[in-house]
Every structure is written in structure tokens, then in C-alpha cells.
Amino acid sequence: YSGRVPALLLPVLSDLKGKNTKTVFVVTYGGRAYDDALLELKNILESNGFLGIAGGAFIGEHSLASLVAAGRPNQDDLDKANEFGKEIMKKITSLQTGKTENSLKVSGNFPYVLVNKKGLPMGPSTKVTCISCGICATDCPMGVISKVDFKTIDAEGCVHCCRCVKRCPQHAKIFTQEAMQNTEKWLISNFSNEKN
């Protein structure tokens, strides 16, 4: 999020331990930029004993502003990811035959880009078009949507990933807060070829 490894993953990543375990570092981003996320991921895992052999950043439609990188990944993106996988296999083969390995370099800067501090808790609202199918609660990665009353959301735990918004077949989940709407407009204005 915001060009950094999501804060909620930091404790998990810090607990992982490797013993020169060959590792491929991968981040995704929503059409704006991945800034320092790939470098941060590499640094965290290499400091825990993992050996980076490759790194990549892959584009997808933005979670909040669907007009940013709309329709991504497309076939060209998937073909590039497939080629990336083939190159990794070649590299693993060359490492097994004893060829020397240079240290992996990836894009990013240190110190890392600063992420805005968390503002007021915000969760999505539920429109009357909700049919109580429960997809939002089942798919919420943070588990903040009640599995009994799908309109009840723990805004404190919401990370604004917009999964519930994107997965709702009735388009009943929506962020109505001015801050979220302003962020979406800013993203569209600055990073989309299409304008809302």
C-alpha cells in the first residue's frame, strides 16, 4: 500500500526465517507505482536469511480507483509474468551448475517513502441493494465484516483494500467518506488515461 509493504504483513515477514533459501521477491501495484515496496520486501527477507535470486513488480487494476490500470493484468501482462517465470527457471538451473551469483539489485530507495499515518477509521457503507449473499464477509481479508449482519463493519480494522467493493455482485458496498472519494479522484486525475 502506498508504495510500501503493507504494515499488517510486517510481523509475518519478520517471523519468516531462511537459511540461504532461494527466494523470488514479487510485489503488485495498482497502476500508480510500487515505490520502495520491492526493496523493502527484499531487505526484510534477506535480513532473515533468504537469498534473493529475482524480483518483479506486476500491475493490476487499482483497488480503489478502477479507472487506474483498468483491465490489468491484461494478456500482455500475463505473458510477461510467464516469461519472468521462465527466466527464473533458467537462473535456478545456472545456480545449480555452480555459476557465481551477483547480489540481486531491485528498484527502490532507502530510506523508504513515508506512508501517511492512519487517519480516522473508515469502513465501507452498505446500500439497500444488498441481498445478504455474504460474499463480502467471506472474502474480507481482515475479517471485519460481520458474518451475521453484513452491514456491520469494524471500521477500526478495515485496511481499505476494497475487496468487498469489487466482489459484491450487487455493487452494494461503497466508501462514502470524503477522504476516500478525494483519494479516488486524485488517482484518476493523475494516473488514468480515462477520466470519470
PDB file of C-alpha atoms in Angstrom, residues 15-128:
ATOM      1  CA  ASP A  15       8.959 -14.087  11.633  1.00  0.00           C
ATOM      2  CA  LEU A  16       9.975 -15.952   8.464  1.00  0.00           C
ATOM      3  CA  LYS A  17      13.461 -17.458   8.673  1.00  0.00           C
ATOM      4  CA  GLY A  18      15.563 -18.775   5.818  1.00  0.00           C
ATOM      5  CA  LYS A  19      18.924 -20.494   5.530  1.00  0.00           C
ATOM      6  CA  ASN A  20      20.134 -19.083   2.221  1.00  0.00           C
ATOM      7  CA  THR A  21      16.735 -20.125   0.869  1.00  0.00           C
ATOM      8  CA  LYS A  22      16.486 -19.083  -2.767  1.00  0.00           C
ATOM      9  CA  THR A  23      13.684 -16.540  -2.983  1.00  0.00           C
ATOM     10  CA  VAL A  24      11.825 -14.556  -5.630  1.00  0.00           C
ATOM     11  CA  PHE A  25      10.513 -11.216  -4.397  1.00  0.00           C
ATOM     12  CA  VAL A  26       7.246 -10.105  -6.017  1.00  0.00           C
ATOM     13  CA  VAL A  27       5.027  -7.097  -5.442  1.00  0.00           C
ATOM     14  CA  THR A  28       1.874  -5.932  -7.177  1.00  0.00           C
ATOM     15  CA  TYR A  29       0.728  -2.380  -7.628  1.00  0.00           C
ATOM     16  CA  GLY A  30      -2.404  -0.651  -8.836  1.00  0.00           C
ATOM     17  CA  GLY A  31      -1.115   1.402 -11.721  1.00  0.00           C
ATOM     18  CA  ARG A  32       0.376   4.237  -9.698  1.00  0.00           C
ATOM     19  CA  ALA A  33       3.765   2.943  -8.525  1.00  0.00           C
ATOM     20  CA  TYR A  34       5.299   0.386  -6.208  1.00  0.00           C
ATOM     21  CA  ASP A  35       7.872   2.924  -4.969  1.00  0.00           C
ATOM     22  CA  ASP A  36      10.038   1.147  -2.362  1.00  0.00           C
ATOM     23  CA  ALA A  37       7.897  -1.959  -1.716  1.00  0.00           C
ATOM     24  CA  LEU A  38      10.127  -4.352  -3.663  1.00  0.00           C
ATOM     25  CA  LEU A  39      13.324  -3.107  -1.999  1.00  0.00           C
ATOM     26  CA  GLU A  40      11.665  -3.199   1.428  1.00  0.00           C
ATOM     27  CA  LEU A  41      10.456  -6.779   0.874  1.00  0.00           C
ATOM     28  CA  LYS A  42      13.923  -7.820  -0.297  1.00  0.00           C
ATOM     29  CA  ASN A  43      15.642  -6.174   2.670  1.00  0.00           C
ATOM     30  CA  ILE A  44      13.283  -7.707   5.223  1.00  0.00           C
ATOM     31  CA  LEU A  45      13.617 -11.233   3.884  1.00  0.00           C
ATOM     32  CA  GLU A  46      17.348 -11.108   3.125  1.00  0.00           C
ATOM     33  CA  SER A  47      17.975  -9.899   6.686  1.00  0.00           C
ATOM     34  CA  ASN A  48      16.165 -13.073   7.813  1.00  0.00           C
ATOM     35  CA  GLY A  49      18.388 -15.426   5.826  1.00  0.00           C
ATOM     36  CA  PHE A  50      16.684 -15.580   2.437  1.00  0.00           C
ATOM     37  CA  LEU A  51      18.750 -15.320  -0.753  1.00  0.00           C
ATOM     38  CA  GLY A  52      17.136 -13.172  -3.420  1.00  0.00           C
ATOM     39  CA  ILE A  53      17.532 -14.590  -6.916  1.00  0.00           C
ATOM     40  CA  ALA A  54      14.904 -12.480  -8.708  1.00  0.00           C
ATOM     41  CA  GLY A  55      12.449  -9.688  -8.136  1.00  0.00           C
ATOM     42  CA  GLY A  56       9.478  -8.368 -10.047  1.00  0.00           C
ATOM     43  CA  ALA A  57       6.627  -5.894  -9.854  1.00  0.00           C
ATOM     44  CA  PHE A  58       3.334  -6.700 -11.558  1.00  0.00           C
ATOM     45  CA  ILE A  59       0.488  -4.345 -12.351  1.00  0.00           C
ATOM     46  CA  GLY A  60      -3.169  -4.853 -11.532  1.00  0.00           C
ATOM     47  CA  GLU A  61      -6.243  -2.673 -11.500  1.00  0.00           C
ATOM     48  CA  HIS A  62      -6.128  -0.205  -8.619  1.00  0.00           C
ATOM     49  CA  SER A  63      -8.135  -1.410  -5.635  1.00  0.00           C
ATOM     50  CA  LEU A  64      -9.860   1.928  -5.008  1.00  0.00           C
ATOM     51  CA  ALA A  65      -9.849   3.639  -8.420  1.00  0.00           C
ATOM     52  CA  SER A  66     -10.911   1.071 -11.004  1.00  0.00           C
ATOM     53  CA  LEU A  67     -10.176   3.541 -13.829  1.00  0.00           C
ATOM     54  CA  VAL A  68      -6.488   3.351 -12.884  1.00  0.00           C
ATOM     55  CA  ALA A  69      -4.923   0.380 -14.697  1.00  0.00           C
ATOM     56  CA  ALA A  70      -8.412  -0.724 -15.710  1.00  0.00           C
ATOM     57  CA  GLY A  71      -8.492  -4.279 -17.053  1.00  0.00           C
ATOM     58  CA  ARG A  72      -4.998  -5.078 -15.826  1.00  0.00           C
ATOM     59  CA  PRO A  73      -3.416  -7.514 -15.784  1.00  0.00           C
ATOM     60  CA  ASN A  74      -4.131  -7.968 -19.478  1.00  0.00           C
ATOM     61  CA  GLN A  75      -2.806 -10.723 -21.743  1.00  0.00           C
ATOM     62  CA  ASP A  76       0.441  -8.846 -22.391  1.00  0.00           C
ATOM     63  CA  ASP A  77       0.993  -8.527 -18.625  1.00  0.00           C
ATOM     64  CA  LEU A  78       0.333 -12.240 -18.135  1.00  0.00           C
ATOM     65  CA  ASP A  79       2.724 -13.111 -20.974  1.00  0.00           C
ATOM     66  CA  LYS A  80       5.439 -11.019 -19.277  1.00  0.00           C
ATOM     67  CA  ALA A  81       4.794 -12.790 -15.970  1.00  0.00           C
ATOM     68  CA  ASN A  82       5.115 -16.131 -17.767  1.00  0.00           C
ATOM     69  CA  GLU A  83       8.450 -15.045 -19.284  1.00  0.00           C
ATOM     70  CA  PHE A  84       9.577 -13.897 -15.830  1.00  0.00           C
ATOM     71  CA  GLY A  85       8.879 -17.404 -14.538  1.00  0.00           C
ATOM     72  CA  LYS A  86      10.858 -18.984 -17.391  1.00  0.00           C
ATOM     73  CA  GLU A  87      13.833 -16.689 -16.704  1.00  0.00           C
ATOM     74  CA  ILE A  88      13.735 -17.681 -13.025  1.00  0.00           C
ATOM     75  CA  MET A  89      13.892 -21.367 -14.004  1.00  0.00           C
ATOM     76  CA  LYS A  90      16.944 -20.653 -16.177  1.00  0.00           C
ATOM     77  CA  LYS A  91      18.578 -18.810 -13.305  1.00  0.00           C
ATOM     78  CA  ILE A  92      17.895 -21.630 -10.837  1.00  0.00           C
ATOM     79  CA  THR A  93      19.429 -24.091 -13.303  1.00  0.00           C
ATOM     80  CA  SER A  94      22.550 -21.928 -13.694  1.00  0.00           C
ATOM     81  CA  LEU A  95      22.879 -21.644  -9.896  1.00  0.00           C
ATOM     82  CA  GLN A  96      22.718 -25.426  -9.596  1.00  0.00           C
ATOM     83  CA  THR A  97      25.546 -25.805 -12.113  1.00  0.00           C
ATOM     84  CA  GLY A  98      27.784 -23.702  -9.863  1.00  0.00           C
ATOM     85  CA  LYS A  99      27.842 -20.405 -11.749  1.00  0.00           C
ATOM     86  CA  THR A 100      28.591 -17.497  -9.458  1.00  0.00           C
ATOM     87  CA  GLU A 101      25.783 -15.167  -8.458  1.00  0.00           C
ATOM     88  CA  ASN A 102      25.925 -11.412  -8.110  1.00  0.00           C
ATOM     89  CA  SER A 103      23.889  -9.806  -5.381  1.00  0.00           C
ATOM     90  CA  LEU A 104      20.331  -9.007  -6.513  1.00  0.00           C
ATOM     91  CA  LYS A 105      19.508  -5.359  -7.115  1.00  0.00           C
ATOM     92  CA  VAL A 106      15.908  -4.138  -7.264  1.00  0.00           C
ATOM     93  CA  SER A 107      14.253  -0.750  -7.674  1.00  0.00           C
ATOM     94  CA  GLY A 108      13.576   1.393  -4.644  1.00  0.00           C
ATOM     95  CA  ASN A 109      15.158   3.897  -2.310  1.00  0.00           C
ATOM     96  CA  PHE A 110      16.257   3.853   1.288  1.00  0.00           C
ATOM     97  CA  PRO A 111      15.078   5.470   3.464  1.00  0.00           C
ATOM     98  CA  TYR A 112      11.737   4.254   2.188  1.00  0.00           C
ATOM     99  CA  VAL A 113       8.942   6.581   1.079  1.00  0.00           C
ATOM    100  CA  LEU A 114       6.907   7.757   4.069  1.00  0.00           C
ATOM    101  CA  VAL A 115       3.365   6.442   4.303  1.00  0.00           C
ATOM    102  CA  ASN A 116       0.646   8.706   5.651  1.00  0.00           C
ATOM    103  CA  LYS A 117      -0.280   7.862   9.196  1.00  0.00           C
ATOM    104  CA  LYS A 118      -3.612   6.188   9.631  1.00  0.00           C
ATOM    105  CA  GLY A 119      -6.428   8.710   9.826  1.00  0.00           C
ATOM    106  CA  LEU A 120      -9.886   8.237  11.207  1.00  0.00           C
ATOM    107  CA  PRO A 121     -11.238   4.673  10.962  1.00  0.00           C
ATOM    108  CA  MET A 122     -13.241   4.201   7.781  1.00  0.00           C
ATOM    109  CA  GLY A 123     -15.127   1.226   6.511  1.00  0.00           C
ATOM    110  CA  PRO A 124     -17.464   0.762   3.585  1.00  0.00           C
ATOM    111  CA  SER A 125     -21.153   1.531   3.780  1.00  0.00           C
ATOM    112  CA  THR A 126     -23.782  -0.926   2.606  1.00  0.00           C
ATOM    113  CA  LYS A 127     -26.504   0.201   0.201  1.00  0.00           C
ATOM    114  CA  VAL A 128     -30.082  -1.049   0.223  1.00  0.00           C
TER     115      VAL A 128
END
